Structures are given as C-alpha cells and as structure tokens.
Coordinates of C-alpha atoms and ligand atoms in Angstrom, one line a residue:
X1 CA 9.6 23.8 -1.4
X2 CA 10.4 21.4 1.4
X3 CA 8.4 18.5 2.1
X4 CA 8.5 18.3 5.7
X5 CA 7.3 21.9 5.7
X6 CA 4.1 22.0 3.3
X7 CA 3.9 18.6 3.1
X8 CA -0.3 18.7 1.8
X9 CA 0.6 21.4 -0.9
X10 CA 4.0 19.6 -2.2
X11 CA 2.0 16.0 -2.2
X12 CA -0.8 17.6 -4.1
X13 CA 1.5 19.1 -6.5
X14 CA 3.0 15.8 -6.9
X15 CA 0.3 14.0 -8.0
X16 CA -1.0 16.5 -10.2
X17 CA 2.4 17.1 -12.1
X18 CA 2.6 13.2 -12.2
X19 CA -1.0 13.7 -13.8
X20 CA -1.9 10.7 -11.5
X21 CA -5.1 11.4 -10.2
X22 CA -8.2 14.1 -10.7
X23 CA -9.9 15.2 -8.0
X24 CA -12.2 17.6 -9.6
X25 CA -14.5 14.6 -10.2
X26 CA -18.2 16.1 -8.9
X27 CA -18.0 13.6 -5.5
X28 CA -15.7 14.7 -3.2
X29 CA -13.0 11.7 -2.4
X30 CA -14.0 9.7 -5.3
X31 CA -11.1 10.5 -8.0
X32 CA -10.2 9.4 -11.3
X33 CA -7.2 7.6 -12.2
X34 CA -5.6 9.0 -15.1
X35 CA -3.5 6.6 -17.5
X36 CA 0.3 7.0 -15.6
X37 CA -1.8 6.3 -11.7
X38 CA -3.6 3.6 -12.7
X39 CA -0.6 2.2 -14.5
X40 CA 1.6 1.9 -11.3
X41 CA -1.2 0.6 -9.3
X42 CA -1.7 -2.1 -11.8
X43 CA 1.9 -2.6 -11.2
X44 CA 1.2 -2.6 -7.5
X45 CA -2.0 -5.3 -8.4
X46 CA 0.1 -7.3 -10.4
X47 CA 3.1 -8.1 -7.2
X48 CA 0.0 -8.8 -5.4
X49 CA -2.0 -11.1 -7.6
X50 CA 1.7 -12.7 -8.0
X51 CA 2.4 -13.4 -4.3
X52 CA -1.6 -14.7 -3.2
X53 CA -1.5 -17.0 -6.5
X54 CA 1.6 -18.6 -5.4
X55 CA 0.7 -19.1 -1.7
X56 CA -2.6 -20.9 -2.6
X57 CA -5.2 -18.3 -2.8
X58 CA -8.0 -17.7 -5.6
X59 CA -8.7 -14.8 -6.7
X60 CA -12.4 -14.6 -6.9
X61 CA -15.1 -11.0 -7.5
X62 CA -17.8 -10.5 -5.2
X63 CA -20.8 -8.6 -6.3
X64 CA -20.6 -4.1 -4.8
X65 CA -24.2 -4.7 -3.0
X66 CA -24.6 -6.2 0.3
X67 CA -28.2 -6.8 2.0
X68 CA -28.7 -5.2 5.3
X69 CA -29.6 -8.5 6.6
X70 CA -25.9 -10.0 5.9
X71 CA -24.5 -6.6 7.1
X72 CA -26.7 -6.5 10.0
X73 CA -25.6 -10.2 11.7
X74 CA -22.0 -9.2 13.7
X75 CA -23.1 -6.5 16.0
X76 CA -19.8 -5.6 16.9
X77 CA -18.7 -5.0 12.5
X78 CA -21.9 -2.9 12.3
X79 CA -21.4 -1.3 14.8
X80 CA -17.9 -0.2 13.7
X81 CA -18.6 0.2 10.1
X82 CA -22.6 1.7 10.2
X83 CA -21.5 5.5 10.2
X84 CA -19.3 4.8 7.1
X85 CA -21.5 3.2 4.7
X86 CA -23.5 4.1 1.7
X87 CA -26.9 2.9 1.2
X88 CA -28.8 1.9 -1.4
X89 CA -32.8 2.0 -1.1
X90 CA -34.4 2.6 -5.1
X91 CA -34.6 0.4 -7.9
X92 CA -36.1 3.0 -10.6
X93 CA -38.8 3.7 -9.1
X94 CA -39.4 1.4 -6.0
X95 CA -38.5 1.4 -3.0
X96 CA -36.3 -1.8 -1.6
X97 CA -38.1 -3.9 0.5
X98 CA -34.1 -5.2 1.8
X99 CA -32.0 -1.7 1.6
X100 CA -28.5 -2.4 -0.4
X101 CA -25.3 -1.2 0.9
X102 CA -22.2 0.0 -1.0
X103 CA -19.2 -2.7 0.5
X104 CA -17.1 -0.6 3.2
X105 CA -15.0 -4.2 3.4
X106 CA -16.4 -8.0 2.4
X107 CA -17.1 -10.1 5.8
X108 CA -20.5 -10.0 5.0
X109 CA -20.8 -10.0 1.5
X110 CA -18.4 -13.6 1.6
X111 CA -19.2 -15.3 4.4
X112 CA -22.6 -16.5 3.6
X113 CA -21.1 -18.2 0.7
X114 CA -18.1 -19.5 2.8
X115 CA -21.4 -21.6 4.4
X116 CA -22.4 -22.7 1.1
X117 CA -19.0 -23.6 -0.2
X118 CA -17.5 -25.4 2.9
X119 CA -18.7 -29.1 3.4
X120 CA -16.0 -30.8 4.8
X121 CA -12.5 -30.8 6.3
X122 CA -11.5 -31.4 2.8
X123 CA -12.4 -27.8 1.5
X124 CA -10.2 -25.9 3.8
X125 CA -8.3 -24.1 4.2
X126 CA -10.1 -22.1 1.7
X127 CA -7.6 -19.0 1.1
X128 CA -9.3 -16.3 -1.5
X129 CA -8.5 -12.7 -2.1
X130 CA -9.9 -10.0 -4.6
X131 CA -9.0 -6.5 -5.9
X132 CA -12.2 -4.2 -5.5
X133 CA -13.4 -0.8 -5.0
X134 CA -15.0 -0.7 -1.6
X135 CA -16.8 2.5 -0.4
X136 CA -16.5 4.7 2.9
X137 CA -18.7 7.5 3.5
X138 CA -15.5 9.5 4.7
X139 CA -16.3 12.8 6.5
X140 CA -12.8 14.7 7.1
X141 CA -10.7 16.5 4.6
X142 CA -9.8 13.7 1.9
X143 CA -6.6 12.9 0.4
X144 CA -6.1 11.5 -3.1
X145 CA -4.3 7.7 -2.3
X146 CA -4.7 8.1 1.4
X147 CA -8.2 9.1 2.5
X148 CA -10.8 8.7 -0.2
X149 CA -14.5 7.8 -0.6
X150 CA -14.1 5.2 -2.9
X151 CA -11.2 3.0 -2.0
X152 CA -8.8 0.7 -4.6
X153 CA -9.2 -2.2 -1.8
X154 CA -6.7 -5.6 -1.6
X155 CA -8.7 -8.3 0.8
X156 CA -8.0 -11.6 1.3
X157 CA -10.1 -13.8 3.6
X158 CA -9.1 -17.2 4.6
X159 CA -11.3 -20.0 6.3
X160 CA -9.5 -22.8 8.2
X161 CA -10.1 -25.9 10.4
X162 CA -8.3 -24.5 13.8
X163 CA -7.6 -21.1 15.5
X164 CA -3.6 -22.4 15.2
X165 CA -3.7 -23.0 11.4
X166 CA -5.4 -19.6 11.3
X167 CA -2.4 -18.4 13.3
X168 CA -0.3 -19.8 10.5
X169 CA -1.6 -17.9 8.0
X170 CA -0.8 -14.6 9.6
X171 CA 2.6 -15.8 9.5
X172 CA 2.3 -16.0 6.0
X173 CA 0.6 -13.0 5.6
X174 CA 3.8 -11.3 7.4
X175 CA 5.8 -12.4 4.9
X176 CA 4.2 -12.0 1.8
X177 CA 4.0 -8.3 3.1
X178 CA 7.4 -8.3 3.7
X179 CA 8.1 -9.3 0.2
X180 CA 5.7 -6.9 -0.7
X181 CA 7.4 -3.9 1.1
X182 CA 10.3 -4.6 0.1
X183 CA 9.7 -4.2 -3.9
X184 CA 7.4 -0.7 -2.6
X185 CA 11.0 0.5 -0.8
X186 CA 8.4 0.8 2.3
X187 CA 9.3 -0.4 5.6
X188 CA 7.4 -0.4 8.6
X189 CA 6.6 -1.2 11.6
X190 CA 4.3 -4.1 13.0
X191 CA 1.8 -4.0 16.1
X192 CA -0.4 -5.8 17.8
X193 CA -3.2 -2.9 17.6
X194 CA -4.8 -2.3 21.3
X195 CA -7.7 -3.9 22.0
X196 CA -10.0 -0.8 22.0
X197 CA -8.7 -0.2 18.1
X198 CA -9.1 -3.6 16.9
X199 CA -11.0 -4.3 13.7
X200 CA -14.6 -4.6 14.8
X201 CA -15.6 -7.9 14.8
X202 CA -11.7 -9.4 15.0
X203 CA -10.1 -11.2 17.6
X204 CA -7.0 -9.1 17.6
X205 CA -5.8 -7.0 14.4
X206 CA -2.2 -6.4 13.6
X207 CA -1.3 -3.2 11.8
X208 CA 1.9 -2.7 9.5
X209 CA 2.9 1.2 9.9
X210 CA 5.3 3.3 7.9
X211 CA 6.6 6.8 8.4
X212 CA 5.7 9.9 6.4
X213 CA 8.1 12.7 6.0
X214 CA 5.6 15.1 7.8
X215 CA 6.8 12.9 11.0
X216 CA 2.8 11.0 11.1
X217 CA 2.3 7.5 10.6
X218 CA 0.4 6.0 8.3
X219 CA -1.3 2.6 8.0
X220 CA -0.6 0.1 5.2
X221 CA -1.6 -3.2 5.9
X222 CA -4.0 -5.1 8.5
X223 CA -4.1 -8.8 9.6
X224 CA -6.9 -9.6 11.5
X225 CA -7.5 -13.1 13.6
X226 CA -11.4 -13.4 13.7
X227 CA -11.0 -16.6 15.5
X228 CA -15.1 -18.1 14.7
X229 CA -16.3 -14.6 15.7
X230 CA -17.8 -14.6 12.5
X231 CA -18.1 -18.2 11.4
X232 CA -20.8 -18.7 14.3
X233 CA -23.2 -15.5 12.9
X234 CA -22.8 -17.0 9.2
X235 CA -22.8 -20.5 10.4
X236 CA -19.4 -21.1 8.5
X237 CA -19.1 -25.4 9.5
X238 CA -17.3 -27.9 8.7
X239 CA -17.5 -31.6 9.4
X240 CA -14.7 -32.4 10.7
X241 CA -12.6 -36.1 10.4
X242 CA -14.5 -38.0 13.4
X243 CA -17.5 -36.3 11.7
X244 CA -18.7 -33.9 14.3
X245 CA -19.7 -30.1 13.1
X246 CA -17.0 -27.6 13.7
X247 CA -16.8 -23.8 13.6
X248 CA -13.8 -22.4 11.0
X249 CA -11.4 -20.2 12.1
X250 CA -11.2 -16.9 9.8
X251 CA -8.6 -14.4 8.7
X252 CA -8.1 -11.6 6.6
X253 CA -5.1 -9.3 4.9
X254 CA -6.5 -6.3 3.9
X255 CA -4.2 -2.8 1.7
X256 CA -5.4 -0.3 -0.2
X257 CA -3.9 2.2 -2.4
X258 CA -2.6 3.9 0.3
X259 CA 0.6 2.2 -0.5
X260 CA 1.0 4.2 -3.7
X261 CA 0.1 7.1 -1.5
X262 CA 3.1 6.1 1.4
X263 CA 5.6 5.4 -1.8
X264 CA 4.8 9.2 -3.2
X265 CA 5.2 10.8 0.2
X266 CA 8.2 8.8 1.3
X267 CA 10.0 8.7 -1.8
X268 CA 9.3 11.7 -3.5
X269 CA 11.2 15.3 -3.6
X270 CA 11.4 18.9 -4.9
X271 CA 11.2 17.9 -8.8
X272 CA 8.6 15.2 -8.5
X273 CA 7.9 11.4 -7.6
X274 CA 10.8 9.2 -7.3
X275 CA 9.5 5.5 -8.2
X276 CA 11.1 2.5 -6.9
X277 CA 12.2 0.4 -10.1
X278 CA 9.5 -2.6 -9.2
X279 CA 6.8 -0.1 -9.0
X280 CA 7.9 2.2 -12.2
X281 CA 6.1 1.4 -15.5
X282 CA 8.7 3.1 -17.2
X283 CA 12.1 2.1 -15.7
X284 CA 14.0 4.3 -18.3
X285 CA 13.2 6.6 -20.6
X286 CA 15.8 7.1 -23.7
X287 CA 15.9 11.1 -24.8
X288 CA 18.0 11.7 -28.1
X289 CA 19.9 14.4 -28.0
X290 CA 19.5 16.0 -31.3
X291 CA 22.3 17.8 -33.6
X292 CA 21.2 20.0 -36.8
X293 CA 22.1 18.1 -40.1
X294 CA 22.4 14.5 -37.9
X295 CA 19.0 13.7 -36.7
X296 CA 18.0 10.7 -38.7
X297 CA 21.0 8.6 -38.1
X298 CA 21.2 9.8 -34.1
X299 CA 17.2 8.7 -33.9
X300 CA 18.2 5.4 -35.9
X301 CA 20.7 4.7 -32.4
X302 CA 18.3 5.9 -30.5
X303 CA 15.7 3.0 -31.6
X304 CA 18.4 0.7 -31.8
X305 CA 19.3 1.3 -28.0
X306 CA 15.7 0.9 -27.4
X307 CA 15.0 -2.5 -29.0
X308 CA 18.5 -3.2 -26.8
X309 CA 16.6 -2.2 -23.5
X310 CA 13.3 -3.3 -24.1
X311 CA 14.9 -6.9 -23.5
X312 CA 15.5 -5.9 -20.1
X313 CA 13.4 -3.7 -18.3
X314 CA 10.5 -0.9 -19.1
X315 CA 11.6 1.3 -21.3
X316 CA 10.6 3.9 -23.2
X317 CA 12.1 6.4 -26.1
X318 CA 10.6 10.0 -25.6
X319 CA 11.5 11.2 -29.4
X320 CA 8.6 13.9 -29.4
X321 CA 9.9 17.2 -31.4
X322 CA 10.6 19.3 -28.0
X323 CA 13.5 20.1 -26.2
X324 CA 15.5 17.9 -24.3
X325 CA 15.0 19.8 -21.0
X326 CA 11.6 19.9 -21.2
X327 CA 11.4 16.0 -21.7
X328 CA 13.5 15.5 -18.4
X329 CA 11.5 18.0 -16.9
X330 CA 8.4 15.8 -17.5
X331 CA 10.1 12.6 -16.6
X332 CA 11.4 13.7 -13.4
X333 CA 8.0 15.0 -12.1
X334 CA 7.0 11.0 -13.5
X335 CA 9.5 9.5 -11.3
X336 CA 11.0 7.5 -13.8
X337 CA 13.9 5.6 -12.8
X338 CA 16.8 6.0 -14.8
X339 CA 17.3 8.7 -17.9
X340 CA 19.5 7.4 -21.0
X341 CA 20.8 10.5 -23.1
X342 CA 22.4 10.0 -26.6
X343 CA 23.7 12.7 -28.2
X344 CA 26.0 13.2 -30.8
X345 CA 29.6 13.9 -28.2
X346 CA 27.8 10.2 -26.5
X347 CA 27.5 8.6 -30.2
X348 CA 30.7 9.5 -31.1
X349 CA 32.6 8.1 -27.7
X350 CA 30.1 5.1 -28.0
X351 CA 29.2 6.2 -24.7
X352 CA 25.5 7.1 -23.5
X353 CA 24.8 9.1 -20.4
X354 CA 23.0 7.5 -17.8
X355 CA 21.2 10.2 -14.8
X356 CA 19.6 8.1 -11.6
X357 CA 16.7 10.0 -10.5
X358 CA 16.8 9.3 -7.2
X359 CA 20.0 10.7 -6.5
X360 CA 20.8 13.0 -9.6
X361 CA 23.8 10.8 -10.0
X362 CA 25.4 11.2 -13.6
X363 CA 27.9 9.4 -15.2
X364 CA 28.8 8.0 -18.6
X365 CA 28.6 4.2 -19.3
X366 CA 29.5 2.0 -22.2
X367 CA 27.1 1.6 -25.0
X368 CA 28.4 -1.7 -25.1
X369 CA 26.1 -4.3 -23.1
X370 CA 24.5 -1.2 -22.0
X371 CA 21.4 -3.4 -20.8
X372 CA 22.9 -5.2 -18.1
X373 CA 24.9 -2.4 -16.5
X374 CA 21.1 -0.3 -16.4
X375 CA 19.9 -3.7 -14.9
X376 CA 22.4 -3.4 -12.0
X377 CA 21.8 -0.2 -11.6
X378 CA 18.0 -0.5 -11.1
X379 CA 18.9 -3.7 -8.7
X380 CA 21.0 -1.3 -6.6
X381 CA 18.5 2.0 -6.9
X382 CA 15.8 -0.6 -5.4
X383 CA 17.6 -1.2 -2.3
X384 CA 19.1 2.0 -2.1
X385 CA 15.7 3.6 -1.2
X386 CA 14.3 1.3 0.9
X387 CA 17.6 1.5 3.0
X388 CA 17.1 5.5 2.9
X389 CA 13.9 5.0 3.9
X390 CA 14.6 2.8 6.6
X391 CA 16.9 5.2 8.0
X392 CA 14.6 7.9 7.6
X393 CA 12.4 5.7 10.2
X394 CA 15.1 4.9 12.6
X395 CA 16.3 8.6 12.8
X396 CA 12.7 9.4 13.6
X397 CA 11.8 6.9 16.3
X398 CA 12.3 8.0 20.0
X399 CA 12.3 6.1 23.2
X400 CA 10.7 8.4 25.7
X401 CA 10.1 8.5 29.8
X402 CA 7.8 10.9 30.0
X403 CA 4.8 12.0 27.7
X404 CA 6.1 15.3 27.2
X405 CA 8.8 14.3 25.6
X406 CA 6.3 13.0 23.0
X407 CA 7.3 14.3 19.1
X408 CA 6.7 14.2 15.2
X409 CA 7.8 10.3 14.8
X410 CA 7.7 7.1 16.3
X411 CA 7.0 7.3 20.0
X412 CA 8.3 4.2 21.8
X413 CA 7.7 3.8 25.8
X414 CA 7.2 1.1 28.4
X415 CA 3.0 0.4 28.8
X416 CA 1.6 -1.9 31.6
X417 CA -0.8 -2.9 28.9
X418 CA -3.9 -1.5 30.7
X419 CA -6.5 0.2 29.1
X420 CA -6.7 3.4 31.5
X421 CA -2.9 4.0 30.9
X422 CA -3.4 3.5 27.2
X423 CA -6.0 5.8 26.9
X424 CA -4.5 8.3 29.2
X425 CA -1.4 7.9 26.6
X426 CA -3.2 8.5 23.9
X427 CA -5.4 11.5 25.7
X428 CA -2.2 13.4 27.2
X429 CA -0.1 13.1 23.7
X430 CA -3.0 13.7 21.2
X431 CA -1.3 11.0 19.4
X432 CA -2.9 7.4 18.6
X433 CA -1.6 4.4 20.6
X434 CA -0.6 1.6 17.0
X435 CA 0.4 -0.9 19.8
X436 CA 2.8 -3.5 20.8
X437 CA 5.1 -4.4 18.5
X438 CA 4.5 -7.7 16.9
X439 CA 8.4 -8.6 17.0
X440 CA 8.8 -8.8 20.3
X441 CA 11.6 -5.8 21.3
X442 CA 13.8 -5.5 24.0
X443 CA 12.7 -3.2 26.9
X444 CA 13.0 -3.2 30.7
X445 CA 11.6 0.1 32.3
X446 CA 8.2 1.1 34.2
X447 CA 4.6 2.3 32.4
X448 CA 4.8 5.8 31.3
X449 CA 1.9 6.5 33.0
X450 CA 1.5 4.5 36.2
X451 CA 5.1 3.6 36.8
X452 CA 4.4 0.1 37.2
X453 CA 7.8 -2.1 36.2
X454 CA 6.9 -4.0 32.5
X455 CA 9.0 -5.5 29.9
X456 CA 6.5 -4.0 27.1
X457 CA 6.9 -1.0 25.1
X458 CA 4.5 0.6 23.1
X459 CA 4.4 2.6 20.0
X460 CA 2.4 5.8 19.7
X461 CA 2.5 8.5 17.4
X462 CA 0.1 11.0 15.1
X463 CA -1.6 9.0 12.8
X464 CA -2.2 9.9 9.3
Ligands
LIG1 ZN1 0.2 1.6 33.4

C-alpha cells in the first residue's frame, strides 16, 4: 500500500503492527499505551527533560483539577478553551459548590501560584516545565498520537522581569526545539501564527510545522509571548530593584505526542515504522541464525556479540525458538534501527551481517570492533532521515501567484498582512493560513489577493 494514497488506513496499521497504541479503550480518543509506545515516548520525555534541565528550568507537577474561578479570570483563554473542556461537578454524592475542570493546558492551574512564589526581582526568571496528561473534549474523528482526548502534554511556562527577557527565552525555546527536531529527524517550518489564530490569551504565538506524506501540515510545537496578559488577571508582581511593583512578563513552549505521531507518518513505509536511532528503544536487534547440530555454540556468539553491543547502544538479542523471518518480520514493523544476523557461513568468515532498516541496505562487516562500526552507522542513519525528510519538505513547498494554483504541500505567497486578505486566503483555498515565517525569507512580489506590492510571504496549507 502506498502511503500517500491511504495514508489513515496505512498509519493505523502502523501503529497497530507496532502494537503501540489501543484504541478500543471504551472512551473514544483516550488510548492506551502499550509497553513498545510508551517506551519511545519515554524516550521522547527523556531528550526533553534533558534539554529544560540544562537550560535552567524545574520540572515541577501540577494537580489535573482546576477551579472555574481560576479558569474563568482571562476572558479571552476561556473563551478559546470553554467548548473543549471536561467538567467536573460530584464529589460522591454532592454536588460542587466550585465546579472542577479536567486541565485543557495549565495558565490557570500555575499562575495563581506564580503570585505566591514570586516576591522579588530575585525569584525570576522562574523557568518551569512538566510532563502531563491534559484533556480536550475533541469532537472530530480522532487519531491515535495526533488528535486524542487525553493528550501526553510537554508545557513549560516561564515568568520574567521584562517583555525583552521574555523575548529571550523564545529564542531559546527555538533552539532547544531545534535540538529537539533534529534527534526526532523532523524538520519544520516556523511562523509567526496570524493574529486571528493566536493562542487565546497570548500576545503573539509562533507555531513550528512539519510535513506529512499525505501533503497536510501538521503542528508540533508552540511558543507563545503572553507579554503580562496574564500576570495582570493573576496578579503575578514583582518588586522590582528601585522597589516599585511590576507586572512579569510570561511565556510558554508547549508539544505533545504528536511528535511521535509526525515521526510514524514521516518516517514510516510499506513494512512498518522506521525509528530514528535517538528515538529507537532498541537500536539493534541481534537474530541468530540457527544450524541443526550447532545451536549452542552459535547462541554462545550470539550473547557474546550482545554483551559487545550493549556497551554501545540499545540492543537487544531476539533468541525466541521461531524462524528467522518471522523475527525480522516483527522487527521491521517495530522500526528498529539496525538488524545483526549471525549465522553459521557469518561465524565461520568472522563476519556478521548488518541490514539498515531504513534503507534495506545489506552488507557484511567485521566482527571485529563490530560496536563502533554499528555506532557510525546509527550516527549516519540519524542524519540520513532527517535530510530525506527535509527534502521531502522542500520538494513539497510551492511559491504560488494565484490561489488556484494552491496544492497538497506548503503554500508560500506574498500577503499584505491584512486580515480581509488572510481570511479571503484561507476562505478561497480551504486551506489554513500557519503564517509568516519566523526567519525572515526573501520575497518581493504583490498580495495574492489585493495586489498590493509587499516584501512578506505567507505560508498556507491543509492542516492536519
Ligand atoms: Zn492584501
């Protein structure tokens, strides 16, 4: 089957022959991870928790249930968030006198804390992040990874003393998504999302975007510049040096485990997942190749190779009584990096045979120092696929003149930046307007829509 053709029935084969996910689960969109999922999203967890530890953030666990009082202070976030929540209103038997909400996101849930623990100029920035479910009464047709009801949520939220050192930490942000991205094999794009799409409440939102093979976007990460939007409902101050009261200046980063979903679309193919080494909790899997008469001394290699490996990466040796095609059968479908076969003709040559899954490449390598040449070869599978991908992206981006032209894709075209023309994009090409890309690009041409002469393009296409 081809992807680009039957893209929903091939992804949900995918992550049922992965055995990733259940969605029979009586709630529709809230799955279950099964062991393999949940042990590349821990991976996933784990390059997060790594790169907001080092960059000065704490990582801190907010209770599920917010008041409707907190919930109810920015009339702009409840306004944007009210049709999506899930409400709490029983305790046993009684009724709530304050009605509980399941989080859809934490603003309100951390703020009026941020009030509590910020004093002084001295407490900030205060830079924290956690690693939650958070819950979306979600309506259309869900998706397991990509649109679900209960959502594997990434949220940091950072309090500063000025709107520029706010600024600064969307910087970093930027880059610790690049970092990020980069061990996923995901790249994107980054735009300034238009005003009418902005995260309610924010003062502008940024929006990292990748390509899926169905031609759609799909949204991976947010940054959003709340300026003291919120820090004057929740009263977030600080006293400043020459000790007059100041307003903070807030931010957040927010992902979910859509990533994992972007990584199986993007990545995967006919057989089954393809797994970026970084992300793969087995980076190679050792399958003995079995002769009648032999098989205790060729599994004896076989552990010795793995006790070799396990030095150096993930490994693991599959020595269940089946046949060897069925175990790269169910290895492929797991995405696993890199296959070692040993077999007798491999034993005798001192050889092993090494198959990359990403390409199907096979060749024979040295038993000797066998370790670092798989080491190398994961290093150069890692930015092998991001470059595919990449090119995947650049094949599938179009600068258009007109909004017929519009296509499956990236949709790049000059904008005035006006709301009407925006909208009438948007309107005319059924497609969603992601915005103006954050790296400022290159352009000299008119507004697609009102001709008006304007050095700024803007990106468009059908959002996941
Ligand atoms: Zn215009």
């Amino acid at each position: 089957m081809r992807k680009d053709e039957e893209f929903s029935e091939w992804y949900n084969g995918l992550v049922e022959g992965a055995e990733l996910s259940d969605k029979r689960y009586p709630i529709k969109g809230m799955n279950v991870w099964r062991p393999y999922g949940w042990s590349i999203m821990k991976l996933i967890d784990a390059a997060m928790r790594e790169e907001f530890d080092s960059t000065g953030h704490g990582e801190v666990n907010f209770p599920v249930l917010i008041p409707e009082t907190e919930f109810q202070k920015e009339a702009e976030h409840v306004k944007g968030f009210e049709g999506d929540v899930f409400w709490v209103t029983r305790g046993g038997f009684n009724e709530l006198d304050v009605k509980l909400l399941l989080r859809p996101t934490s603003e309100t849930a951390m703020y009026p804390m941020f009030k509590l623990w910020i004093r002084s100029h001295a407490d900030l920035p205060l830079k924290v992040y956690q690693i939650v479910p958070v819950f979306r009464y979600e309506t259309k047709m869900t998706r397991t990874f990509m649109r679900v009801r209960e959502i594997h949520f990434f949220e940091a939220h950072t309090a500063h003393a000025s709107f520029e050192d706010a600024e600064q930490q969307i910087r970093e942000d930027l880059q610790i998504n690049e970092r990020l991205m980069r061990l996923l094999a995901l790249p994107y794009i980054v735009s300034k999302r238009p005003d009418w799409d902005k995260f309610p409440g924010a003062h502008y939102s940024l929006g990292s975007d990748t390509l899926l093979p169905a031609g759609r976007s799909l949204q991976l990460a947010t940054f959003h510049q709340y300026r003291d939007n919120f820090a004057k409902v929740y009263e977030v101050t600080y006293e400043a040096e020459g000790g007059e009261h100041k307003f903070v200046h807030q931010t957040t980063d927010g992902m979910s485990e859509r990533i994992l979903g972007a990584l199986l679309a993007i990545h995967g193919d006919e057989k089954g997942l393809v797994l970026p080494p970084a992300a793969a909790p087995i980076q190679a899997v050792i399958v003995p190749v079995l002769e009648k008469g032999r098989q205790e001394q060729m599994l004896l290699e076989a552990q010795r190779l793995f006790l070799e490996l396990r030095e150096r990466m993930r490994v693991k040796l599959d020595d269940r009584d089946i046949r060897p095609g069925e175990k790269y059968y169910y290895w492929e479908a797991r995405g696993v990096p890199l296959r070692v076969e040993l077999g007798p003709r491999e034993i005798e040559k001192s050889m092993a045979t090494v198959v990359r899954r990403d390409t199907g490449d096979k060749r024979e390598l040295p038993r000797d120092a066998l370790g670092d040449r798989l080491r190398s070869v994961l290093e150069l599978m890692q930015i092998a696929m991001w470059d595919r991908a990449e090119k995947m992206i650049r094949q599938n981006t179009f600068t258009i003149t007109s909004l017929n032209e519009a296509k499956d894709g990236f949709n790049r075209m000059g904008w005035c930046g006006s709301e009407a023309c925006g909208k009438t994009i948007a309107d005319q090409t059924g497609m969603s307007v992601l915005g103006t890309p954050f790296y400022p690009e290159e352009f000299k041409g008119v507004c697609i829509v009102c001709g008006k002469p304007t050095k700024q393009v803007v990106y468009v296409a059908k959002a996941y």
